[in-house]
Every structure is written in structure tokens, then in C-alpha cells.
Amino acid sequence: MFKINRTIRKDLVITILLAITIPFLTISFIYANSIKNIINQDVKIYQEAIIKQSSSSLSNIFSSVKMIQRSALGKVISDYIPISYNSTLDKNDILKLKDLIEFLYITDNASSYVNGIYVIFESGYTVSSRNGIREKLLINREWIAEAKASRSSEIYTEFHLAEYNVASPRGEYDSVISVVQEFILPEKNGARVIVQIDIDRTVFNNFVGSIENNEQIPMFLINSKKGKILLENEIYSEYSQKIDRKEIIVKEEVIRDILYLYAYIPTDRIINRFKSVIVGILLIISFVVLISVVTAILLSRTITAPLHELFLCMKQVGQGDFSPVYPHTKYSEVDFLIESFKTMVNEVNNLIALVSRQQSEASEAKFQALQAKINPHFLYNTLDVIRSIALENNNSDISDMTLSLSRLFRYNVGDLKKTNSIGNEILYIKDYLKIQNYRFGDRITVNYDLEPELNNMMITRFILQPIVENAFKYGLELRGRGGELRISGKIEDNDIVISVYDNGPGIEPSKLEFLKSSLSAEPNIKSITKAHGLDNVNLRMKLLYGEKYGLFINSEYGKWTCMNIKIPIIYGEDCDKTSYN
Amino acid sequence: MKKIYFPLLFFLLLLLVSCERKQENSLIQQKKTTISLAYSWGYGFKNVIEDFKNRVSNDFILETEENIGLNHKQKILIDVSSNIVPDVFCFWSYETNLKYLADKDFLLNIDEYFNTSTKIKRTDFYEESLEATLIDGVNYGIPHERFFGFFAVNKSILDEYNIAIPKTWDDLIDMGKILNPKGIVPLSMGSFRGDPGHLFFSALTYQNVNGFSDTEKMKNTNNFIYPGTINAAEAVVTLINNNVVPNNTIYEGSYDRQVDIYNKREAAAIFAFSWSLALFDYDIAQNTLFIPVPLISNESVNTNEFTIGGTAQSICISKKAWSDPEKREAIITLVDWLLSDEVFNIRMEQSGCYPTKIMELPQMVNPIFEKATNYLNRTKLLGIHEFYFNSLNSFNQYKEANDLLWSGAIGRDDFLQMVQNSMEGGD
């Protein structure tokens, strides 16, 4: 499980962030929802209005054309002449014909929608508003035949090139939609005349190019009678492949029963519009969150910096440095904390110093007490006096014994923590045994088996003697004759092992276990204050040399006891200059 | 904390500056000068104008209006009646056409333009072309198009029907006898609003020894009825009566239609004009032979030595627009461009209008141009009746009368009298 390391600063940053972003996100959500509703309703209404406007524009164009058609027809009727290519016209007819053509010229000029007005008489004779036409190219077009067949119905052609218009440069004929209708003139004996108005493609530029179609709505104009699309805007041309049934279709009448405008309101367009709003809102949210984060970090840093410094200060104290640099702050609450902490640290520091001093004093007292237990110093001078008396009385035994005893006591005056060479320690043991020899006579045999190189290696004083003394006290003294004390020494696994063997009565197994357990226990203050005998020696060795060194006892009950002293090899000059020699 | 204010302030400042700049741009857009140009140079020139508009779009806005042929003339006259004219416009030359506008004080003395322009000088133009816009010693337009008429035959049709090149009026009548049954009209000619019949009528008039001199005097004598016009009208009636021209000259009355039936081999001969040269099909042009106008009976002037011609349209500048200091610079830029070699070359290529500017003519692919240029170089140009009428109204009546004459609606005498009446201020 991931552990979150919470800090006041992090919590503060999160709090500030939440305080800013939650209300803002709520407002944004409400705002976005409102926008969505506006887009769904108002935009749809707006788009429908654009479609109506386009339909109305187209309707106006065709209505204007229709008006022009009517006025041209009126002129034909008022100045009607039964004309053909072979007609011989009198002056009056010529003037009427010229009037008609002038009228067509002027009407064509006056309307920006019109790109040619053509009047086709029953004989095929054609007059136009243009400088010249190729009449055969016109009267043979299919819509002329269609107009004749449709009995006065309006015909709306698809876009075609006005190749019948001579005035246009070759290869650059205008693309036009023709509105064609045949009229019967009852006052002229039922004569028939076809009026064709050409509407230039450019007239529909606004529609096709969607110039006024701000919403870029796909639209097309269809001739419902033929089921053919007459016009389509560029958006529809691109869009027609992608239209699906989800689109909203709007149908507007342009010319009743003939021309209808169809438009698609793509639902995805509305969604996209909403998406663009959402993107805008998301950008604003991101910006606000960014500002919030920066603000939160800066604010929290200002507020929590003293606390953080106090935290670091505490950590420093925790690691034992009681002289930290305390932070400064303008916040009174934090100031109080810092001052309190400062007081607390000072008090703790004082207490630690006191405890340390007391421990040090207690330890020194303990050593002095231990030393006092085995150091009957006052006897030393007395023994020297006894020896002098014995020599005066020629009592060599007493003199020797007193000398040995005197040397023993002199040796005992030395510091317990000082070291001595093993060789000197053995000499000390020999003095001790000499005294014991006066006591036990030939009941005890002493054997030495020490490797010679051990003589110069160092051992702390009062390690070996108490062991030998123990061998007498608990072993050889309890045996009658034939007692053996064997002191051997060797180097084993880069350590010195000195063994003290006696063939005394040995140690009972339960007691032996207790002793082993006691010797192998870890040293502590409690054990120091309470230790005696072997434990004392063992404890000193462990304190001086380390945990792996000390005394190791073994015994066979009723037969023997062997005490092994294990110490490190130390060659040194740190020996007692007042050593035994 | 303070560090964050600077980027924010900088960001807001940028927004403000960009908004301000947009507003400035839109103000600059609103302040642009707008000038207008009206012309009648055909659809082909529309793209050229659009290109120019784009080139100058940073300096000014050019609004254009184009109308074909006489529709343009009608538009300008309607404008004049409404007391407004475009800032720059093309108009027909000579006193007949320009005096009315000059009298109304619409036109700038173009010496003011020449004195201001750094690109165009008066000496860049043929002096005789400049005379076409001279009224009482003041030039009211910069001539732009030289034109001339020419009589041409389709040699392949003549060869096909073993017809000799017609030299006399009788030859034309004989051509009709051979070609009419084949559905071919001997001469492509019509007249609506006087075009192109009235121009051919001048060419016929000048076959008379005094034809041209009598015409030149018209303005002073107010006399239209003289031997040249009498014989010319009679010659037209002869053509009509012998089916040498199309049956319905009203219908055929346009320069485009005229060349169209010639291109379709529905006519064997044509009296055409330099502004129609670009309409000739390449194959037809190769078979076209420029010949002297066949000689009318009883006339003696060598038609190989002259043809009708002069200056067609000129560039006019609105005096009012020129007086507007904001428009003047834009007008100079526009007129400099209209009188540049670039535009003259384009006009030559698109229609066949010969430059009034002294410059090298562009190389043209269609052989009709080379034939026409050779013809122009060897032939003397005589001004048409249009240049010598005493008023625009009498000229219009002359054109109306031509329509009736060529359509056969009136005879010679009615025609002559109709024009004469207009010269005298009658009906």
C-alpha cells in the first residue's frame, strides 16, 4: 500500500485548490449546460432563419426574372408583328421591332440578374437583348421543345453554357439557368411566343459560395418536377457524401410546386459548436487551475515555511544536535511554538548533561569499589617490615614467603585497567603459588605449558590470578594428595587461550550450567554493580576486549575443572611500568 | 507572489495591443479611397481589371461597371442626365459625342492629367488621335483606340463557286445571283442602332469625288444631302433589292453577329472593323483577302487608297473627381495603367483595337491581324459621318435612318430627308 506522506503544506495546497476549483467547476458546469441549451435552441432557430433568408433571396431572384418575363411579354403583345426571317417589313414594323429589341436591351441592362432575354416567335424568328444570337443553336435546345409541349408551364433549366449568344467570346460562354415559358396571345389569333430569360451563374454566387450563409449550412435547390438539383452550395457539394439520417432537414418553397430549397442542419455541427465551447471552458478551467496551483503553492509556502523550518529544527534536535538555528516568523501562534520548543530543548539538554555526569561518576565509583575489593594496599609496607625481621633472624622461608607476598601486594596496588605481559603475569602467579606451596606442601604439583611467544603478549592485570586462586579455592583445596594444577597457553584462531586446569572435585552439572550461562551473558550496568569472582573477571574482559572474549568454563564432576581465558593478541608497550619482575 | 503579476500583465497588455491594432486596421480599411471606372471593352477585359484591382487594393478601391457596346454609351448618357458620371470612363470620341458632356462641365481638360502624370506624356500619342478629343482647343479625353474598316472576302468560297474578286457594284450583285441559291449571302452587313451599317455608308459616300469634303463640311453647312450620300443611299437600296445583304438587317445588326455569319461561311464578304479582328476564326482568317470596296456605279474614287477610320473610344476623367485631392492620386494610377503598353497590348489581343499610343504592336497569332496591319499601313483613313454631325441627336437620327434604310423600310429619299431634318433640328 502506497504510503502518503501528509504534510501541512500539502493539505493547505489541496485545501486552497479545492476552495477555488470546486466553486469554479460548479459555475463552469452550469454555464456549459446553459450554453448547450442555447446552442440547441437558439442556434437551430438562427440556422433556420438563414435557410429562410437564402430561400427568400432565391425566390426574389426568380420573382424578379418572372417580372422581367412578364414585362417582355407585355411589350411583345403591344408591339406584336407576325414576323419571320422572310418577312418584308414596312417602316412601322421595323420601328416596332427596333422598339422591342431596345426594350429588351434596356431591361437586360437594368437587371443585374439577367444575362440575356430571348423572344422566339412562332416562326422561329428570334430577337434578343444581346448583340447577336445564333438562333439555330437556341431554338433547337430541348427546353424550347419542352416549353412548347408543356402548355404554358414554366421551365427551369439546369446550368448550361449560353453558346447561342454571339456576344460572348468563344470558349467563354456564360453559364446560365434559363427560365422559359411559352405564351399564347389570344388577341393575336392565338399566336404563340416563347420568352426565355437567362440568369447568370454569378447571380447565385452568394448562395453557391455561401457568402451570406454564416452558418455554412449545406443547401440545394431542386426542381421538384424533374427531380433534379438545380443549384447546390459548395458546402453541400463537399457535404453530400457524408449526410446521414441524423441531420435535420428543412424544406423551403422557392417557386410554388416547382422549386424547393432543401437544407441540412447537421447535428454534428451543433455538437461541434458545443465542443468548441467546452474546449474554451476547459482552457479557462485549466488556466484557473494553473493559477490556483501557483497561488496555493505560494500561499502555503508563505504560511507553512516557519512550521517547516520548525519541523527541520525538531528533526535536528531528534538527531542529537541541540544547537539548531531557530526560524523567525511573523505569526504569533508559530512564534509561541518556537519559543516553547526552544525552552524544551534547553531543558532536555540540561537534563542529559546531568544524567551523563551522574552516570560517569557512578561508573568511576564502581571501578574504584572493585579495585578496593582486591587491593589490600595497606599490607604492602607491613610485609616489607616482616621480611626484614625474618632476614635478621635468618629465617629464609619466612623471608622468601614475605618477599613473594610483598611482591604480590605491590602488584595489587596497580591499576586494574592497566595491561601486563603474559610472562610477567606468570611470574606473579608463581609468587602466588610459592605462598600456596608453603600451605599445601607436596600435595599439589604445578605444571606450566605456555608457548614461549606468549610471554611478550599483553593481558590485563588481575585476570589470570583470580582464576588460579579459584582453582585452589574450589578445586585443589578440597582434594587430598595428588593435586595437579596445570597452566597452559597457546594461540588459537588468532586469539590467545590460556587454560587453568585442576584435578579437583569438579563442578556439579547444574551449577556448571549456571556458571556457563552467567559467563556468556551480555554485560550491563546492573551486572557490573552486582558481579563477584568469576563474573567480575569475565565482565572486565568483555568490557575491555569485546563481546567474543572472556572466560569459558568446563568441568567433569568429580574429576576436573578447566577454565579457559580467551583474549586478543596484543603486542604492546602499554604495560605497567611498575610491572611484576 | 509578485513574480506572477508580470506575465499576467504582459499577457493582458498583448491582448489590448492586438485589439487596438485590429481596430486601427479596420479604420484604415474604411479610409481607403474609392474610385469608379465604366468601360465597354468586353468580357475578356474583366479578368484583367480584376487583376489590377488586386494589385492596387492596398492603395484604393476600384469599382467597375461594364456594358457592351452602345449599352455603355446609353449608361453614360443616363448618368449625365442624372448629373453624375463615373470618375473615369471610356467614351466615344469626336465633338459629336464629347461636346454634350464637355458643355455640361463633366470632363477634365486632359492636359491637367498629362501635366501631373509622371508616366504618361501627351507626346506619347499620335497627334491625329489627340485631335479626336479636341473641342474648342481643349482635349477632353485621351484617345485609346484607332479603328478602321476593311472590305474582305472569303477566297475559298469565291474559288468554290468560281467567282472572281468583286470590283464593282455589279460584281456584288452577280455574286448574289450565284450564292443566294446556295444559302450564302454575298455581304455580311446589318444595321441596328446604326451598327455597322452607318460606317459602311460613310465608306460608300467617300467613293464620290466630293464625298469626304462634303461630309467634313456638314457641321457648318447642316447639309446631309449631297452627291456622295445620294449615291451611297442608292447603292444600299441596290444591295437590298438584289439580296446582296441579309434579309433581316435589324436581326444581323451587330458587329459580333456580322463576323459570326462570315465565320460560319454564311456570308462570302464582309465590311468589318478593326475592333472585330479577334472574332475572326483562324481558318477563316487564312482564307480572307483584304480587297478594295467594290466601286459603286458612276463613282470614280480609287477605293484601294482609302478606308474609313479614326479614333473610337477615349478615356475621359470626371472633372469633379479630379478636383477631389483624395481621389486624384488613385485616378492617376488608374489612368496611367489604362494607358500603359500592357493594356494597349491586351486590348489589341482581345479585340483588335489599334493603340493610339506610339508603340510597337504586339505579335499576334491570328493571320487576320497581320493582313489588317498591312492594309492599315497602305491605306489612308477618312473620318466617318459620325465625326462631323452638328449634334449627338442628329447623329442618332442618322443611325436610326440607317436601320430603316438597310432594313428596306424606307427608300433613298426618305433616308436622306430623315437625316437632313435632324440636321436642321426638325423631326
CSV table of C-alpha atoms in Angstrom, one decimal, chain A residues 85-87 89-91 94-95 97-98 101-102 105-106 109 125-126 130-135 166-167 169-170 287 294 298, chain B residues 1 4 8 43-44 67-68 71 74 192-193 247-248 250-251 253-254 256-257 260 263-264 279 281 400 403-404 407 409-410:
chain,number,residue,atom,x,y,z
A,85,TYR,CA,-37.0,35.5,-91.5
A,86,ASN,CA,-38.6,36.0,-94.9
A,87,SER,CA,-40.9,38.8,-93.8
A,89,LEU,CA,-41.3,44.6,-93.0
A,90,ASP,CA,-42.6,48.1,-93.5
A,91,LYS,CA,-41.3,51.1,-91.7
A,94,ILE,CA,-39.3,47.8,-88.4
A,95,LEU,CA,-39.8,50.5,-85.8
A,97,LEU,CA,-39.2,45.5,-83.9
A,98,LYS,CA,-36.5,48.0,-83.0
A,101,ILE,CA,-35.2,45.0,-79.2
A,102,GLU,CA,-34.4,48.3,-77.5
A,105,TYR,CA,-31.7,45.8,-74.3
A,106,ILE,CA,-32.7,48.3,-71.6
A,109,ASN,CA,-29.2,46.3,-68.7
A,125,TYR,CA,-37.6,34.3,-85.6
A,126,THR,CA,-35.7,35.3,-82.5
A,130,ARG,CA,-27.8,40.7,-76.8
A,131,ASN,CA,-25.9,42.0,-79.8
A,132,GLY,CA,-26.5,38.9,-81.7
A,133,ILE,CA,-27.5,35.3,-81.3
A,134,ARG,CA,-27.1,32.0,-83.1
A,135,GLU,CA,-30.8,31.3,-83.4
A,166,VAL,CA,-22.7,35.6,-80.2
A,167,ALA,CA,-21.6,38.5,-78.0
A,169,PRO,CA,-16.1,35.4,-76.5
A,170,ARG,CA,-15.5,31.9,-77.9
A,287,PHE,CA,-5.9,28.4,-16.7
A,294,VAL,CA,0.6,28.6,-8.3
A,298,LEU,CA,2.9,30.4,-3.0
B,1,MET,CA,4.0,36.3,-5.4
B,4,ILE,CA,3.4,36.1,-11.3
B,8,LEU,CA,-0.2,38.2,-16.4
B,43,TYR,CA,-16.0,40.3,-71.1
B,44,GLY,CA,-12.3,39.3,-71.7
B,67,ASN,CA,-21.5,47.2,-70.5
B,68,ILE,CA,-21.3,46.0,-74.0
B,71,ASN,CA,-25.3,49.9,-73.9
B,74,GLN,CA,-26.6,54.6,-73.1
B,192,PHE,CA,-29.3,48.0,-85.6
B,193,ARG,CA,-28.8,51.3,-83.8
B,247,ASN,CA,-32.8,39.8,-95.5
B,248,ASN,CA,-33.2,41.0,-91.9
B,250,ILE,CA,-32.1,44.5,-87.9
B,251,TYR,CA,-31.5,41.0,-86.7
B,253,GLY,CA,-27.3,44.4,-86.7
B,254,SER,CA,-24.2,43.8,-84.5
B,256,ASP,CA,-20.5,40.1,-83.4
B,257,ARG,CA,-23.3,38.7,-85.5
B,260,ASP,CA,-20.3,35.2,-86.8
B,263,ASN,CA,-17.1,32.8,-89.8
B,264,LYS,CA,-19.8,30.2,-90.5
B,279,LEU,CA,-13.6,37.5,-83.6
B,281,ASP,CA,-11.7,32.3,-86.8
B,400,GLU,CA,-31.9,55.3,-86.9
B,403,ASP,CA,-31.6,51.0,-89.6
B,404,LEU,CA,-34.6,51.8,-91.7
B,407,SER,CA,-33.9,47.0,-93.5
B,409,ALA,CA,-38.3,50.0,-94.6
B,410,ILE,CA,-37.5,53.3,-96.2
